[in-house]
Amino acid sequence: DAGVTQSPTHLIKTRGQHVTLRCSPISGHKSVSWYQQVLGQGPQFIFQYYEKEERGRGNFPDRFSARQFPNYSSELNVNALLLGDSALYLCASSLGSTNTEAFFGQGTRLTVV
Amino acid sequence: GQSLEQPSEVTAVEGAIVQINCTYQTSGFYGLSWYQQHDGGAPTFLSYNALDGLEETGRFSSFLSRSDSYGYLLLQELQMKDSASYFCAVTERDDKIIFGKGTRLHILP
């Protein structure tokens, strides 16, 4: 079985642009969460979606948005990119609504120049 | 506020036992998880505690004391491949997950 897959793996964007990151969860998992990880730090929680509804939101500005599709895949959108948005963006899927065991994808490395 | 504290680095010898502590302060605690992350890799789930006590999974064990807002990860029979960063993470009742800053484990031969 495939694990959590994310695309693209690497991305370079210019300040002010918009970016869309994609995530496909493990088959059968209905919950998807997004995290931002800066080098040397722990993942920072951005969003959790379960059954296509937002269940949790971290302390990120409104420039960050996400959605979950009927097939449980998810997109993370970031508008008006800032240099500080450069990070590894991780997606994790879990079976139920409560993230007791999350399976992470390899992440998307976003560089904003 | 919400915070998790864990040591930034720990060094141990191959074959030994090491304990990584985590203290937390959150608004609505649901459970404590531990994740391992190798350089350049994704975090990998190790264990989860919702109730007080010890959970054992092979060489790894995790402990939780809800009254003390404290937990630890115990790694036994250390192997070189255990060199990685270890994160404790709190799941809150509103479904947020708060990660600690991570503990870098160095293993000496």
PDB file of C-alpha atoms in Angstrom:
ATOM      1  CA  ASP A   1       0.000   0.000   0.000  1.00  0.00           C
ATOM      2  CA  ALA A   2       1.188   3.499  -0.804  1.00  0.00           C
ATOM      3  CA  GLY A   3       1.954   5.807   2.061  1.00  0.00           C
ATOM      4  CA  VAL A   4       1.113   9.481   2.231  1.00  0.00           C
ATOM      5  CA  THR A   5       2.205  11.153  -0.983  1.00  0.00           C
ATOM      6  CA  GLN A   6       2.896  14.843  -1.436  1.00  0.00           C
ATOM      7  CA  SER A   7       3.589  16.904  -4.503  1.00  0.00           C
ATOM      8  CA  PRO A   8       5.685  18.617  -5.547  1.00  0.00           C
ATOM      9  CA  THR A   9       8.761  17.540  -3.568  1.00  0.00           C
ATOM     10  CA  HIS A  10      10.541  20.839  -4.098  1.00  0.00           C
ATOM     11  CA  LEU A  11       9.316  24.255  -5.136  1.00  0.00           C
ATOM     12  CA  ILE A  12      10.860  27.682  -5.600  1.00  0.00           C
ATOM     13  CA  LYS A  13       8.564  30.702  -5.600  1.00  0.00           C
ATOM     14  CA  THR A  14       9.006  34.449  -5.645  1.00  0.00           C
ATOM     15  CA  ARG A  15       7.823  36.665  -2.805  1.00  0.00           C
ATOM     16  CA  GLY A  16       4.208  37.688  -3.341  1.00  0.00           C
ATOM     17  CA  GLN A  17       3.277  34.656  -5.402  1.00  0.00           C
ATOM     18  CA  HIS A  18       0.760  31.971  -4.552  1.00  0.00           C
ATOM     19  CA  VAL A  19       1.466  28.271  -4.051  1.00  0.00           C
ATOM     20  CA  THR A  20      -0.648  25.102  -3.897  1.00  0.00           C
ATOM     21  CA  LEU A  21       0.657  21.962  -2.249  1.00  0.00           C
ATOM     22  CA  ARG A  22      -1.053  18.605  -2.628  1.00  0.00           C
ATOM     23  CA  CYS A  23      -1.411  15.558  -0.424  1.00  0.00           C
ATOM     24  CA  SER A  24      -2.911  12.120  -0.899  1.00  0.00           C
ATOM     25  CA  PRO A  25      -3.563  10.224   2.336  1.00  0.00           C
ATOM     26  CA  ILE A  26      -3.171   6.528   2.958  1.00  0.00           C
ATOM     27  CA  SER A  27      -6.100   4.619   1.524  1.00  0.00           C
ATOM     28  CA  GLY A  28      -8.879   4.453   4.110  1.00  0.00           C
ATOM     29  CA  HIS A  29      -7.637   7.425   6.123  1.00  0.00           C
ATOM     30  CA  LYS A  30     -10.181  10.202   6.394  1.00  0.00           C
ATOM     31  CA  SER A  31      -8.141  12.784   8.287  1.00  0.00           C
ATOM     32  CA  VAL A  32      -5.430  14.978   6.810  1.00  0.00           C
ATOM     33  CA  SER A  33      -3.305  17.465   8.713  1.00  0.00           C
ATOM     34  CA  TRP A  34      -0.796  20.020   7.484  1.00  0.00           C
ATOM     35  CA  TYR A  35       2.359  21.146   9.248  1.00  0.00           C
ATOM     36  CA  GLN A  36       5.141  23.632   8.641  1.00  0.00           C
ATOM     37  CA  GLN A  37       8.621  22.637   9.739  1.00  0.00           C
ATOM     38  CA  VAL A  38      11.499  25.061   9.842  1.00  0.00           C
ATOM     39  CA  LEU A  39      15.006  23.603  10.084  1.00  0.00           C
ATOM     40  CA  GLY A  40      15.871  22.683  13.646  1.00  0.00           C
ATOM     41  CA  GLN A  41      12.313  23.047  14.920  1.00  0.00           C
ATOM     42  CA  GLY A  42       9.373  20.736  15.441  1.00  0.00           C
ATOM     43  CA  PRO A  43       6.473  20.657  12.999  1.00  0.00           C
ATOM     44  CA  GLN A  44       3.996  23.505  13.532  1.00  0.00           C
ATOM     45  CA  PHE A  45       0.349  22.564  13.161  1.00  0.00           C
ATOM     46  CA  ILE A  46      -1.483  24.462  10.406  1.00  0.00           C
ATOM     47  CA  PHE A  47      -4.771  22.639   9.721  1.00  0.00           C
ATOM     48  CA  GLN A  48      -6.629  19.414  10.265  1.00  0.00           C
ATOM     49  CA  TYR A  49      -9.420  18.204   8.003  1.00  0.00           C
ATOM     50  CA  TYR A  50     -11.688  15.274   8.682  1.00  0.00           C
ATOM     51  CA  GLU A  51     -14.471  14.174   6.363  1.00  0.00           C
ATOM     52  CA  LYS A  52     -13.926  17.327   4.295  1.00  0.00           C
ATOM     53  CA  GLU A  53     -14.488  19.656   7.245  1.00  0.00           C
ATOM     54  CA  GLU A  54     -11.931  21.773   9.039  1.00  0.00           C
ATOM     55  CA  ARG A  55     -11.479  20.332  12.529  1.00  0.00           C
ATOM     56  CA  GLY A  56      -8.512  22.320  13.783  1.00  0.00           C
ATOM     57  CA  ARG A  57      -6.478  25.367  12.884  1.00  0.00           C
ATOM     58  CA  GLY A  58      -3.118  26.512  14.171  1.00  0.00           C
ATOM     59  CA  ASN A  59      -1.814  30.038  14.632  1.00  0.00           C
ATOM     60  CA  PHE A  60      -1.211  30.880  11.002  1.00  0.00           C
ATOM     61  CA  PRO A  61      -2.401  33.958   9.094  1.00  0.00           C
ATOM     62  CA  ASP A  62      -5.358  33.912   6.739  1.00  0.00           C
ATOM     63  CA  ARG A  63      -2.938  33.693   3.830  1.00  0.00           C
ATOM     64  CA  PHE A  64      -2.917  29.973   4.607  1.00  0.00           C
ATOM     65  CA  SER A  65      -5.962  27.988   3.565  1.00  0.00           C
ATOM     66  CA  ALA A  66      -6.727  24.368   2.840  1.00  0.00           C
ATOM     67  CA  ARG A  67      -9.438  22.053   1.718  1.00  0.00           C
ATOM     68  CA  GLN A  68     -10.162  18.353   1.552  1.00  0.00           C
ATOM     69  CA  PHE A  69     -11.766  16.684  -1.425  1.00  0.00           C
ATOM     70  CA  PRO A  70     -14.351  13.857  -1.548  1.00  0.00           C
ATOM     71  CA  ASN A  71     -11.522  11.335  -2.134  1.00  0.00           C
ATOM     72  CA  TYR A  72      -9.888  12.674   1.085  1.00  0.00           C
ATOM     73  CA  SER A  73      -6.926  14.210  -0.721  1.00  0.00           C
ATOM     74  CA  SER A  74      -6.078  17.731   0.341  1.00  0.00           C
ATOM     75  CA  GLU A  75      -4.568  20.975  -0.862  1.00  0.00           C
ATOM     76  CA  LEU A  76      -2.754  23.630   1.126  1.00  0.00           C
ATOM     77  CA  ASN A  77      -2.772  27.093  -0.401  1.00  0.00           C
ATOM     78  CA  VAL A  78      -0.553  29.964   0.627  1.00  0.00           C
ATOM     79  CA  ASN A  79      -1.125  33.437  -0.806  1.00  0.00           C
ATOM     80  CA  ALA A  80       1.169  36.463  -0.901  1.00  0.00           C
ATOM     81  CA  LEU A  81       4.239  34.416  -0.077  1.00  0.00           C
ATOM     82  CA  LEU A  82       6.804  35.857   2.302  1.00  0.00           C
ATOM     83  CA  LEU A  83      10.439  34.904   2.684  1.00  0.00           C
ATOM     84  CA  GLY A  84       9.536  33.481   6.096  1.00  0.00           C
ATOM     85  CA  ASP A  85       7.223  30.950   4.495  1.00  0.00           C
ATOM     86  CA  SER A  86      10.264  29.019   3.313  1.00  0.00           C
ATOM     87  CA  ALA A  87      10.028  25.673   5.086  1.00  0.00           C
ATOM     88  CA  LEU A  88       9.257  21.994   4.765  1.00  0.00           C
ATOM     89  CA  TYR A  89       5.496  21.480   4.532  1.00  0.00           C
ATOM     90  CA  LEU A  90       4.383  18.136   5.841  1.00  0.00           C
ATOM     91  CA  CYS A  91       1.103  16.383   5.361  1.00  0.00           C
ATOM     92  CA  ALA A  92      -0.046  13.614   7.696  1.00  0.00           C
ATOM     93  CA  SER A  93      -3.005  11.299   7.489  1.00  0.00           C
ATOM     94  CA  SER A  94      -4.738   9.350  10.214  1.00  0.00           C
ATOM     95  CA  LEU A  95      -7.612   6.941  10.382  1.00  0.00           C
ATOM     96  CA  GLY A  96      -9.958   8.827  12.665  1.00  0.00           C
ATOM     97  CA  SER A  97     -10.734  12.373  13.628  1.00  0.00           C
ATOM     98  CA  THR A  98      -8.344  12.432  16.568  1.00  0.00           C
ATOM     99  CA  ASN A  99      -4.667  12.438  15.641  1.00  0.00           C
ATOM    100  CA  THR A 100      -3.491   9.662  17.915  1.00  0.00           C
ATOM    101  CA  GLU A 101      -1.250   8.140  15.248  1.00  0.00           C
ATOM    102  CA  ALA A 102      -0.328  10.192  12.232  1.00  0.00           C
ATOM    103  CA  PHE A 103       1.498   8.982   9.137  1.00  0.00           C
ATOM    104  CA  PHE A 104       3.598  11.658   7.490  1.00  0.00           C
ATOM    105  CA  GLY A 105       4.508  12.189   3.872  1.00  0.00           C
ATOM    106  CA  GLN A 106       8.023  13.166   2.815  1.00  0.00           C
ATOM    107  CA  GLY A 107       7.018  16.794   2.578  1.00  0.00           C
ATOM    108  CA  THR A 108       7.302  19.638   0.101  1.00  0.00           C
ATOM    109  CA  ARG A 109      10.370  21.830   0.444  1.00  0.00           C
ATOM    110  CA  LEU A 110       9.234  25.380  -0.348  1.00  0.00           C
ATOM    111  CA  THR A 111      11.806  28.093  -0.939  1.00  0.00           C
ATOM    112  CA  VAL A 112      10.624  31.679  -1.304  1.00  0.00           C
ATOM    113  CA  VAL A 113      13.117  34.053  -2.914  1.00  0.00           C
TER     114      VAL A 113
ATOM    115  CA  GLY B   1      -0.362  29.288  26.752  1.00  0.00           C
ATOM    116  CA  GLN B   2       0.674  26.066  25.115  1.00  0.00           C
ATOM    117  CA  SER B   3       4.222  24.785  25.411  1.00  0.00           C
ATOM    118  CA  LEU B   4       6.242  21.601  25.400  1.00  0.00           C
ATOM    119  CA  GLU B   5       9.701  21.331  26.864  1.00  0.00           C
ATOM    120  CA  GLN B   6      12.207  18.651  25.975  1.00  0.00           C
ATOM    121  CA  PRO B   7      16.020  18.635  26.029  1.00  0.00           C
ATOM    122  CA  SER B   8      17.615  19.896  22.849  1.00  0.00           C
ATOM    123  CA  GLU B   9      20.304  17.208  22.741  1.00  0.00           C
ATOM    124  CA  VAL B  10      21.106  13.914  24.409  1.00  0.00           C
ATOM    125  CA  THR B  11      24.177  11.718  23.924  1.00  0.00           C
ATOM    126  CA  ALA B  12      24.353   8.011  24.757  1.00  0.00           C
ATOM    127  CA  VAL B  13      26.489   4.986  23.994  1.00  0.00           C
ATOM    128  CA  GLU B  14      25.506   2.169  21.666  1.00  0.00           C
ATOM    129  CA  GLY B  15      23.815  -0.620  23.614  1.00  0.00           C
ATOM    130  CA  ALA B  16      22.851   1.654  26.502  1.00  0.00           C
ATOM    131  CA  ILE B  17      19.469   3.010  27.624  1.00  0.00           C
ATOM    132  CA  VAL B  18      18.392   6.619  27.218  1.00  0.00           C
ATOM    133  CA  GLN B  19      15.373   8.544  28.480  1.00  0.00           C
ATOM    134  CA  ILE B  20      14.012  11.663  26.782  1.00  0.00           C
ATOM    135  CA  ASN B  21      11.728  13.741  28.970  1.00  0.00           C
ATOM    136  CA  CYS B  22       8.866  15.976  27.941  1.00  0.00           C
ATOM    137  CA  THR B  23       6.839  18.376  30.047  1.00  0.00           C
ATOM    138  CA  TYR B  24       3.841  20.127  28.641  1.00  0.00           C
ATOM    139  CA  GLN B  25       1.404  22.908  29.293  1.00  0.00           C
ATOM    140  CA  THR B  26      -1.738  22.900  27.162  1.00  0.00           C
ATOM    141  CA  SER B  27      -5.328  24.077  27.373  1.00  0.00           C
ATOM    142  CA  GLY B  28      -7.083  20.773  26.689  1.00  0.00           C
ATOM    143  CA  PHE B  29      -4.923  17.670  26.861  1.00  0.00           C
ATOM    144  CA  TYR B  30      -6.030  14.539  25.048  1.00  0.00           C
ATOM    145  CA  GLY B  31      -2.845  12.487  24.628  1.00  0.00           C
ATOM    146  CA  LEU B  32       0.929  12.488  24.197  1.00  0.00           C
ATOM    147  CA  SER B  33       2.703  11.069  21.156  1.00  0.00           C
ATOM    148  CA  TRP B  34       6.318  10.501  20.239  1.00  0.00           C
ATOM    149  CA  TYR B  35       7.814  10.732  16.760  1.00  0.00           C
ATOM    150  CA  GLN B  36      11.237   9.966  15.337  1.00  0.00           C
ATOM    151  CA  GLN B  37      12.711  11.962  12.485  1.00  0.00           C
ATOM    152  CA  HIS B  38      15.965  11.206  10.684  1.00  0.00           C
ATOM    153  CA  ASP B  39      17.741  14.003   8.845  1.00  0.00           C
ATOM    154  CA  GLY B  40      15.962  14.654   5.564  1.00  0.00           C
ATOM    155  CA  GLY B  41      13.152  12.270   6.435  1.00  0.00           C
ATOM    156  CA  ALA B  42       9.563  12.500   7.564  1.00  0.00           C
ATOM    157  CA  PRO B  43       8.485  12.089  11.189  1.00  0.00           C
ATOM    158  CA  THR B  44       7.626   8.492  12.029  1.00  0.00           C
ATOM    159  CA  PHE B  45       5.124   7.576  14.735  1.00  0.00           C
ATOM    160  CA  LEU B  46       6.593   5.718  17.722  1.00  0.00           C
ATOM    161  CA  SER B  47       3.989   5.678  20.475  1.00  0.00           C
ATOM    162  CA  TYR B  48       0.900   7.267  21.977  1.00  0.00           C
ATOM    163  CA  ASN B  49      -0.258   7.595  25.592  1.00  0.00           C
ATOM    164  CA  ALA B  50      -3.699   8.807  26.573  1.00  0.00           C
ATOM    165  CA  LEU B  51      -3.744   7.296  30.052  1.00  0.00           C
ATOM    166  CA  ASP B  52      -1.183   7.288  32.844  1.00  0.00           C
ATOM    167  CA  GLY B  53       1.362   4.532  32.716  1.00  0.00           C
ATOM    168  CA  LEU B  54       3.888   2.821  30.527  1.00  0.00           C
ATOM    169  CA  GLU B  55       3.380   1.667  26.939  1.00  0.00           C
ATOM    170  CA  GLU B  56       5.976  -0.733  25.557  1.00  0.00           C
ATOM    171  CA  THR B  57       6.701  -1.376  21.891  1.00  0.00           C
ATOM    172  CA  GLY B  58       9.817  -3.426  21.345  1.00  0.00           C
ATOM    173  CA  ARG B  59      12.908  -1.469  22.359  1.00  0.00           C
ATOM    174  CA  PHE B  60      10.883   1.695  22.842  1.00  0.00           C
ATOM    175  CA  SER B  61       8.650   2.538  25.802  1.00  0.00           C
ATOM    176  CA  SER B  62       6.694   5.666  26.592  1.00  0.00           C
ATOM    177  CA  PHE B  63       5.353   6.885  29.909  1.00  0.00           C
ATOM    178  CA  LEU B  64       2.734   9.450  30.821  1.00  0.00           C
ATOM    179  CA  SER B  65       1.728  11.152  34.058  1.00  0.00           C
ATOM    180  CA  ARG B  66      -1.234  13.415  33.410  1.00  0.00           C
ATOM    181  CA  SER B  67      -1.192  14.842  36.922  1.00  0.00           C
ATOM    182  CA  ASP B  68       2.430  15.947  36.452  1.00  0.00           C
ATOM    183  CA  SER B  69       1.983  16.998  32.808  1.00  0.00           C
ATOM    184  CA  TYR B  70       5.022  14.869  32.100  1.00  0.00           C
ATOM    185  CA  GLY B  71       6.036  12.046  29.860  1.00  0.00           C
ATOM    186  CA  TYR B  72       9.153  10.324  28.649  1.00  0.00           C
ATOM    187  CA  LEU B  73      10.405   8.109  25.869  1.00  0.00           C
ATOM    188  CA  LEU B  74      12.736   5.283  26.860  1.00  0.00           C
ATOM    189  CA  LEU B  75      14.994   3.729  24.245  1.00  0.00           C
ATOM    190  CA  GLN B  76      16.753   0.492  25.169  1.00  0.00           C
ATOM    191  CA  GLU B  77      19.615  -1.416  23.531  1.00  0.00           C
ATOM    192  CA  LEU B  78      20.541   1.661  21.546  1.00  0.00           C
ATOM    193  CA  GLN B  79      21.645   1.146  17.968  1.00  0.00           C
ATOM    194  CA  MET B  80      23.475   3.562  15.698  1.00  0.00           C
ATOM    195  CA  LYS B  81      20.369   3.802  13.530  1.00  0.00           C
ATOM    196  CA  ASP B  82      18.531   5.357  16.502  1.00  0.00           C
ATOM    197  CA  SER B  83      20.511   8.555  15.950  1.00  0.00           C
ATOM    198  CA  ALA B  84      17.745  10.986  15.032  1.00  0.00           C
ATOM    199  CA  SER B  85      15.549  13.751  16.393  1.00  0.00           C
ATOM    200  CA  TYR B  86      12.721  12.765  18.718  1.00  0.00           C
ATOM    201  CA  PHE B  87       9.619  14.879  19.158  1.00  0.00           C
ATOM    202  CA  CYS B  88       6.946  14.736  21.801  1.00  0.00           C
ATOM    203  CA  ALA B  89       3.566  15.991  20.636  1.00  0.00           C
ATOM    204  CA  VAL B  90       0.375  16.778  22.507  1.00  0.00           C
ATOM    205  CA  THR B  91      -3.004  16.147  20.927  1.00  0.00           C
ATOM    206  CA  GLU B  92      -5.500  18.654  22.278  1.00  0.00           C
ATOM    207  CA  ARG B  93      -9.246  18.200  22.604  1.00  0.00           C
ATOM    208  CA  ASP B  94      -9.861  20.659  19.758  1.00  0.00           C
ATOM    209  CA  ASP B  95      -7.828  18.339  17.499  1.00  0.00           C
ATOM    210  CA  LYS B  96      -4.749  20.562  17.391  1.00  0.00           C
ATOM    211  CA  ILE B  97      -1.403  18.829  17.700  1.00  0.00           C
ATOM    212  CA  ILE B  98       1.426  20.724  19.348  1.00  0.00           C
ATOM    213  CA  PHE B  99       4.954  19.442  18.738  1.00  0.00           C
ATOM    214  CA  GLY B 100       7.960  20.088  20.935  1.00  0.00           C
ATOM    215  CA  LYS B 101      11.150  21.486  19.413  1.00  0.00           C
ATOM    216  CA  GLY B 102      12.724  18.049  19.377  1.00  0.00           C
ATOM    217  CA  THR B 103      15.605  16.256  21.050  1.00  0.00           C
ATOM    218  CA  ARG B 104      18.619  15.414  18.950  1.00  0.00           C
ATOM    219  CA  LEU B 105      19.916  11.983  20.018  1.00  0.00           C
ATOM    220  CA  HIS B 106      23.609  11.317  19.363  1.00  0.00           C
ATOM    221  CA  ILE B 107      24.823   7.752  19.752  1.00  0.00           C
ATOM    222  CA  LEU B 108      28.479   7.001  20.280  1.00  0.00           C
ATOM    223  CA  PRO B 109      30.016   3.658  19.274  1.00  0.00           C
TER     224      PRO B 109
END
